[in-house]
XYZ file of C-alpha atoms in Angstrom:
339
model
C -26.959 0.244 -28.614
C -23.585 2.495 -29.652
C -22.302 5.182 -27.725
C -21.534 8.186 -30.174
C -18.745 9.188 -31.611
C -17.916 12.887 -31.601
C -15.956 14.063 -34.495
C -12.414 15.017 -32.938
C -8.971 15.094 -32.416
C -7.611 11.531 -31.012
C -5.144 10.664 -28.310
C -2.469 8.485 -28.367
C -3.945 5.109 -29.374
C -5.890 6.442 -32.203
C -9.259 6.841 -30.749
C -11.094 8.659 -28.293
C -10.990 7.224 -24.428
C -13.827 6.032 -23.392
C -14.895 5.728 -19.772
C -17.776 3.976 -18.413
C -18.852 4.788 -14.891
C -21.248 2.650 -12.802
C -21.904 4.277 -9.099
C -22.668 2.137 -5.968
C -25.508 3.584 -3.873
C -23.244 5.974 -1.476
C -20.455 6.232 -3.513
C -17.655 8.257 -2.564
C -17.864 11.736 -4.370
C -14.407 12.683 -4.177
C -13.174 9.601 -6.044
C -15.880 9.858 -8.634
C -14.758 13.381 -8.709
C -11.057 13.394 -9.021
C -11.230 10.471 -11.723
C -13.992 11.972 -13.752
C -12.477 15.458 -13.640
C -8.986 14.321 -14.628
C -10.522 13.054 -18.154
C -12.491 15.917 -18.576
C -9.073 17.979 -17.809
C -7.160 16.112 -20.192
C -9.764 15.853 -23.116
C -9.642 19.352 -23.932
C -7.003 22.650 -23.065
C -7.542 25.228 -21.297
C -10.357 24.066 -18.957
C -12.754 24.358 -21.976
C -14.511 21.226 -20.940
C -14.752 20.102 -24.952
C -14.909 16.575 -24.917
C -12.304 16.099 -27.431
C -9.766 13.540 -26.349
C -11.840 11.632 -23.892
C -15.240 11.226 -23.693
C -17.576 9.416 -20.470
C -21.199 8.073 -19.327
C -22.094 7.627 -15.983
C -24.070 4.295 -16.339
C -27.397 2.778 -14.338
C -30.130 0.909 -14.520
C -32.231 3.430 -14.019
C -32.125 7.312 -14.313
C -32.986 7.562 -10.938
C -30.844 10.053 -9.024
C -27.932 8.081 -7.192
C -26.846 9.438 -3.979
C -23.292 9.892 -2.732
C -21.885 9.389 1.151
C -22.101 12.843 1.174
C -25.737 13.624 -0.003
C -25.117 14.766 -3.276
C -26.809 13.173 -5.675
C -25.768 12.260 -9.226
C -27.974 11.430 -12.509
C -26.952 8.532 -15.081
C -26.383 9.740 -17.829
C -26.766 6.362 -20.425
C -28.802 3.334 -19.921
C -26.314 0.068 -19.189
C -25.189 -0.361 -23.248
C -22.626 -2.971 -24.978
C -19.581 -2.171 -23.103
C -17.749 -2.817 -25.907
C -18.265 0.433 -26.729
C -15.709 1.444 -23.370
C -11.878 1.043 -23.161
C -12.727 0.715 -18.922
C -15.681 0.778 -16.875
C -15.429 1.930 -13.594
C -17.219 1.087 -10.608
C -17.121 3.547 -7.516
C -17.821 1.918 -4.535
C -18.688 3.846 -0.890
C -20.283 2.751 2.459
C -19.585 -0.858 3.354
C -22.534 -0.860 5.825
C -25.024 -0.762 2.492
C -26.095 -4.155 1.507
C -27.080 -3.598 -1.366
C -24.534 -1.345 -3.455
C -26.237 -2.302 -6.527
C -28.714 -3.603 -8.114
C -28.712 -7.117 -9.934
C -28.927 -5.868 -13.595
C -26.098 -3.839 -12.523
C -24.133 -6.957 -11.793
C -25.389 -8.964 -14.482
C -24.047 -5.673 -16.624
C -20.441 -5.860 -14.789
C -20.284 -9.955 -15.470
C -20.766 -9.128 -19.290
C -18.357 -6.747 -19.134
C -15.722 -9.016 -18.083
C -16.770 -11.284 -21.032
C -16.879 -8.733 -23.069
C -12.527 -8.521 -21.982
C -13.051 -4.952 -20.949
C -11.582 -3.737 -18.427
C -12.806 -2.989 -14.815
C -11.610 -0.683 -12.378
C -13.025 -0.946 -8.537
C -12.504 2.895 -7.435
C -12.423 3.172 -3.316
C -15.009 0.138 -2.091
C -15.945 -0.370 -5.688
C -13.539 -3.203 -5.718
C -15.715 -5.324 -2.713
C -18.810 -5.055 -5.213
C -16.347 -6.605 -8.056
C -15.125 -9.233 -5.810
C -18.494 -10.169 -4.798
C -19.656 -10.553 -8.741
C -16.953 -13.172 -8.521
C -14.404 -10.675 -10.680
C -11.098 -9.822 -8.653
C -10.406 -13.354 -7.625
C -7.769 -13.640 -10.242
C -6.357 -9.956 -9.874
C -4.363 -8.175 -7.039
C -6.683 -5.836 -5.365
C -5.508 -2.625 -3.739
C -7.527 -1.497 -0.990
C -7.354 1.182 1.493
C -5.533 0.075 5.087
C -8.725 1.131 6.598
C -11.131 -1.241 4.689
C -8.393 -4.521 4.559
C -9.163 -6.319 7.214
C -13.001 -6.415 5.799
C -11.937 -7.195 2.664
C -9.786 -10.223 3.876
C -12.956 -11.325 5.943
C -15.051 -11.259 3.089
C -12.849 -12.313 0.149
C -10.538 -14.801 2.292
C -9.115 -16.384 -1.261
C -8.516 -12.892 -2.866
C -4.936 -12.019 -3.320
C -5.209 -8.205 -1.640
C -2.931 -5.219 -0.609
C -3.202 -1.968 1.396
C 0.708 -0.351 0.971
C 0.102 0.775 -2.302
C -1.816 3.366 -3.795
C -3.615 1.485 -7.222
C -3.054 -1.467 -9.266
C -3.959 -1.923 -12.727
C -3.378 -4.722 -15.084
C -4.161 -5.328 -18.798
C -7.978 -6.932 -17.306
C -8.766 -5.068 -13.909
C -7.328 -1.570 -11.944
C -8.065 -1.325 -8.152
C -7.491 1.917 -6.031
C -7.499 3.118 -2.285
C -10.044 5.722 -3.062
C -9.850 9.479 -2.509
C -6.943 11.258 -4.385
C -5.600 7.571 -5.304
C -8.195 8.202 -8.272
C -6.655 10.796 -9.641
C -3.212 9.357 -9.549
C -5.137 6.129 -11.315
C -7.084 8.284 -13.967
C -3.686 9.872 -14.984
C -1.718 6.681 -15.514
C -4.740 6.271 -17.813
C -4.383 9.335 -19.531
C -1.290 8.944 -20.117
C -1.242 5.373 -21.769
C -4.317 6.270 -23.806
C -4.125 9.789 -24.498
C -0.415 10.859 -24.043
C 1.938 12.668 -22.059
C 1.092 16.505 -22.895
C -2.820 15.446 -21.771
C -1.357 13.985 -18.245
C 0.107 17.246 -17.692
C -2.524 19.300 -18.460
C -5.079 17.654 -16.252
C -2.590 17.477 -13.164
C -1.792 21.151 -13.483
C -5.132 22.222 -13.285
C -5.746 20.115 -10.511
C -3.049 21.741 -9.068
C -1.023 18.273 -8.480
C 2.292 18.789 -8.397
C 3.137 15.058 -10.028
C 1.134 11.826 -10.397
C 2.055 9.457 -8.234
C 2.767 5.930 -9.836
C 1.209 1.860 -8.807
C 4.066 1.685 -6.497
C 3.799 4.964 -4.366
C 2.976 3.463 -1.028
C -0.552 4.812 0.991
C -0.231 7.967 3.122
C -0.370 6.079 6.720
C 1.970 6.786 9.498
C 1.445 3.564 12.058
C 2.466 4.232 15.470
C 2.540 7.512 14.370
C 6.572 7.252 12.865
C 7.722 9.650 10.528
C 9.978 8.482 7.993
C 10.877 9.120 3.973
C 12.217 5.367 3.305
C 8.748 4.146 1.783
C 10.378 0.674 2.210
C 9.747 0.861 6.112
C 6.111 2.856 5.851
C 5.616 0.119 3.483
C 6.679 -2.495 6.025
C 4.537 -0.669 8.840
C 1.278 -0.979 6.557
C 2.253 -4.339 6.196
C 2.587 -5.327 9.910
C -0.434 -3.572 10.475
C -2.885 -5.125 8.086
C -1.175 -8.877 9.361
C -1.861 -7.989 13.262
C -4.339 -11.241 13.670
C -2.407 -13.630 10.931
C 1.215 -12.821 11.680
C 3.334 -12.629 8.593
C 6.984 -13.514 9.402
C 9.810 -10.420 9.140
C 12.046 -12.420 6.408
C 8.739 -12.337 4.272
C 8.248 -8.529 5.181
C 11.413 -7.757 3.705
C 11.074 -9.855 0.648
C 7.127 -8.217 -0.073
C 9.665 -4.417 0.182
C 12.228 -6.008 -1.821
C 15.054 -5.941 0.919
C 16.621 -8.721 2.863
C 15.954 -9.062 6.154
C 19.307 -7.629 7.405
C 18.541 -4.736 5.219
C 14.945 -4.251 6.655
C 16.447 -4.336 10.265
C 18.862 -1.756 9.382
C 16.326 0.806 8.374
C 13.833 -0.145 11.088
C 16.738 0.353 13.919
C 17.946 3.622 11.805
C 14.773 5.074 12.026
C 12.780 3.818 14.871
C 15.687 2.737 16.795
C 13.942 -0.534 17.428
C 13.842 -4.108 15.674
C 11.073 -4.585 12.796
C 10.151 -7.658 15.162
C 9.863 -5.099 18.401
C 8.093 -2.562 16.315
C 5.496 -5.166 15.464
C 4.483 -5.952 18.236
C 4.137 -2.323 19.520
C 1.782 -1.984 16.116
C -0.361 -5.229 17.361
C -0.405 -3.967 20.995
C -1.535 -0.773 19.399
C -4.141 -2.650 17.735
C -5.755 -4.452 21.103
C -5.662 -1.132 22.902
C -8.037 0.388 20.733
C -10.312 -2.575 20.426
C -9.718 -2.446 24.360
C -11.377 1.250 24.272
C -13.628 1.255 21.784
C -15.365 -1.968 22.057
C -17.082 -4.686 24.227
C -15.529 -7.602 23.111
C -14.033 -10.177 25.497
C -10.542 -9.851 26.152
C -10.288 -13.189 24.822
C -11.372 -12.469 21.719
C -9.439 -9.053 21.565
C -5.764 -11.472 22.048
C -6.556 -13.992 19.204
C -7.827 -10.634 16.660
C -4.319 -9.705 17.204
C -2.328 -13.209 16.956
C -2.205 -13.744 20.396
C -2.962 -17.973 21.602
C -2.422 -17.249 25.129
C -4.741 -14.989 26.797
C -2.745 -14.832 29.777
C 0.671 -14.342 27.848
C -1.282 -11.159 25.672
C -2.355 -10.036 29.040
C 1.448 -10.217 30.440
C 2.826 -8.093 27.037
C 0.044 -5.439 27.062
C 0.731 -4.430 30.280
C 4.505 -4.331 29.610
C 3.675 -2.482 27.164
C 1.343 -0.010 28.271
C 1.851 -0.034 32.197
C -1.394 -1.655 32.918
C -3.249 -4.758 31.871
C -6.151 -4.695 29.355
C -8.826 -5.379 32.162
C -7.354 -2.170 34.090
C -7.415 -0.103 31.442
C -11.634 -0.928 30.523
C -12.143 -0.346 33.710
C -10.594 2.983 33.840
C -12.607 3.869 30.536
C -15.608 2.328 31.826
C -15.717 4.673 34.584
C -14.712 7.540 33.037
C -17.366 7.698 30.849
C -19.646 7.060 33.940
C -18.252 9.797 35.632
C -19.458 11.999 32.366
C -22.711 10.840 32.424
């Protein structure tokens, strides 16, 4: 089956941009959003809608309303077609807690895709369904901080990172999710459709400026404010490596500084060593799972790299002024006394 063409003005590469988009049952709207509305932004002026540059199907097995994290729901709009017919095809991804994103046809679609040589983009948690189709192993995913750790539990062979914002090579694109899409969408735009089109979309948006595959993720470990996104990229860094420590030389190389550079902007700005700081972000770590969770104390020291349970013990409460058992206790009856 073809897609249609639409008679047209075309972008930069000669022909109209094509986006496939397959949805994940709870898929994140606001990714779906921001990428879908940034072609639609950039395929026509002045907000007309016209599907002139760009043009897009949202893709299913079914035409069965899909329904978003949110509640809204969203109709495909093409049955699953020869994705030759797409220059990408996107998958938006959403809850981790559903089992089954999607369905197998819709996997069986995403496998022919990849023989097909087209590429595939994992939008948010969209890139967890790819990797489990067997389809990132190959490719540098880019996750969000707050879904790595899963993503290095399940895909334990998967070459991953949560610093920056997107990747996207000449076979598969990977983002953080949220208004990572956007930023993802316009590199897009602008390889495929050109400059003036990139503009236009990000105007309307009202975004002041895409921000490029090496723009590092908007976290703030330990709650430090700095504009050096060598050291916020070195915090993210220490942060997603709490259980498997990664050693401060190799920090500094991943940033591209040397390690006498790397200590010079940690002590500059945090007024501590990058070795010091780490360990406040892994003792940062074991106090929430200290908090929030049941698990034995045991456990809690080896999730964040510590072999001696006594020795963890000994550092959290240098750090924090109390030991981990005192501190569950406390909690524990607290929340008795509010009940």
């Amino acid at each position: 089956m073809k897609l249609p063409r639409k008679e047209g003005r075309e972008g930069a590469t000669g022909k109209r941009l094509q986006v496939g988009f397959v949805l994940a049952r709870s898929f994140t709207l606001s990714a779906f959003a921001l990428f879908v509305d940034t072609l639609r932004l950039a395929s026509d002026e002045a907000d007309k809608s016209g599907r002139i540059l760009a043009d897009w199907k949202v893709l299913g097995s079914t035409r069965h309303l899909i329904t978003s994290s949110c509640g809204v729901q969203v109709a495909p709009t093409s049955d699953f077609v020869d994705p030759s017919e797409f220059d990408y095809v996107a998958v938006v991804g959403g809850l981790l807690r559903n089992d089954l994103a999607v369905d197998d046809e819709t996997l069986s679609f995403l496998k022919m895709t990849a023989t097909r040589n087209v590429p595939l983009i994992g939008i948010c948690t969209g890139t967890f369904i790819l990797a489990e189709a067997g389809l990132m192993r190959q490719h540098e995913t880019c996750v969000s901080w707050l879904h790595y750790q899963t993503f290095r539990e399940r895909f334990p062979d998967h070459p991953v990172r949560a610093d920056r914002l997107y990747n996207l090579d000449h076979e598969r694109g990977s983002c953080a999710g949220g208004s990572s899409a956007a930023d993802l969408a316009a590199s897009i735009v602008r390889r495929h459709v050109g400059p003036a089109a990139e503009r236009n979309a990000l105007e309307v948006l009202q975004i002041d400026k895409a921000r490029t595959a090496f723009d590092i993720q908007p976290r703030r470990p330990l709650e430090i404010e700095s504009g050096d996104d060598r050291l916020r990229a070195a915090l993210i860094l220490m942060e997603s490596h709490v259980e498997k420590k990664i050693s401060i030389p190799e920090i500094a190389k991943i940033v591209g500084l040397s390690r006498r550079q790397l200590e010079r902007i940690f002590i500059e700005n945090t007024g501590s060593t990058p070795a010091v700081v780490y360990q406040k972000v892994r003792m940062e770590r074991a106090r929430q799972l200290v908090l929030k969770t049941k698990a034995p104390l045991v456990e809690i020291a080896v999730e964040v790299g510590f072999t001696d349970a006594s020795y963890f013990a000994k550092t959290f409460k240098k750090v924090f002024g109390q030991s981990p058992g005192a501190l569950r206790s406390r909690r524990v009856a607290a929340t008795a006394d509010l009940g």
